[in-house]
Amino acid sequence: MSHTAIVTGGTRGIGAAISMALSEDGHKVAATYAGNDEAAEAFKTQTGISVYRFDVADFDQCADSVSRIETDLGAVGILVNNAGITRDGTLHRMDFEQWNAVLQTNLSSCYNMCRNVIDGMRERGFGRIVNIGSVNGQAGQYGQVNYAAAKSGIHGFTKALALEGAAKGVTVNAIAPGYVDTDMVRAVPEKVLEKIIATIPVGRLGYASDIARAVQFLVADDATFITGSTLSINGGQHMY
Ligand code: NDP
């Protein structure tokens, strides 16, 4: 069945691949973004997918935008909380802005978005929420106490909301990607990246499409018994 799907950060990188995959599956997709209008317009032109600009760290903007998307495309059945940023630095050099920006954008965003779709999903007895975590939320990473804390928080958020939605037809799952070839990872210095790739048994970075295919699986109408899970997709880099 076709649903309205919101993919936050859906105009670039992993989110763009998710938006395109869900659109190919027949869903009406709203791809959201923060401020890179050029990338968003190019994505819209290339795919025909609707784009919406707002800050996922701001509750009121999320409320207004969900309402606008529902007017344009219909009640939201699928939400993929994918938008995320890094502001790396060791804790002894990290200022509050670096900490707070990552916590607000990567973790509070899950509250901001879920809170604005959950009532409707519960009332209609159908919802699919997928939160994008990270291998670094599972394993920790040097220079990323902010990012690891936010991503680790996503995994707890997912399990708690899964319990709340289970009897109402709302499934909530997380994906923990390893290193995926996007702008975020291309910003890592080449020498550091080489070392990272050497720790990936599959011997390469992930493709954004490796993550998108898992989202397609988790949001399917008949994926009714998969909830509260975290799917690790990392080329074998971290198993537990
Ligand atoms: P990119 O940097 O390539 O894209 C990020 C997207 O999020 C963009 O569309 C961006 O919008 C949007 N965004 C950022 N901040 C906000 C905000 N405050 N409000 C709304 N939208 C925002 O990221 P990736 O594709 O690499 O990562 C996607 C997700 O996957 C993130 O949560 C990331 O933490 C996670 N992840 C990524 C990994 C990787 O190796 N790439 C590994 C593990 C997890 P705009 O274009 O306007 O800037």
XYZ file of N, CA and C in Angstrom, residues 8 15 57 67 74 87 95 100 159 180 203:
33
model
N 13.756 12.677 6.925
C 14.503 13.892 7.305
C 15.931 13.776 6.768
N 20.058 9.714 3.210
C 18.647 10.105 3.153
C 18.129 10.180 1.729
N 15.879 20.281 14.631
C 16.195 20.546 16.045
C 15.185 21.495 16.687
N 2.545 19.352 9.559
C 1.190 19.748 9.209
C 1.102 20.130 7.715
N -0.881 14.021 2.454
C -1.717 13.071 3.211
C -1.074 12.665 4.525
N 30.043 17.261 14.931
C 30.853 18.407 15.373
C 31.943 17.815 16.254
N 33.306 22.503 23.102
C 32.510 23.527 23.799
C 31.031 23.100 23.803
N 25.772 20.580 22.181
C 24.341 20.818 22.099
C 23.806 20.689 20.667
N 13.757 1.603 21.321
C 13.200 0.456 22.068
C 12.002 0.894 22.911
N 29.652 5.014 5.619
C 28.982 5.025 4.318
C 29.534 6.190 3.497
N 35.891 -4.583 3.240
C 36.956 -3.914 2.494
C 36.528 -2.683 1.728
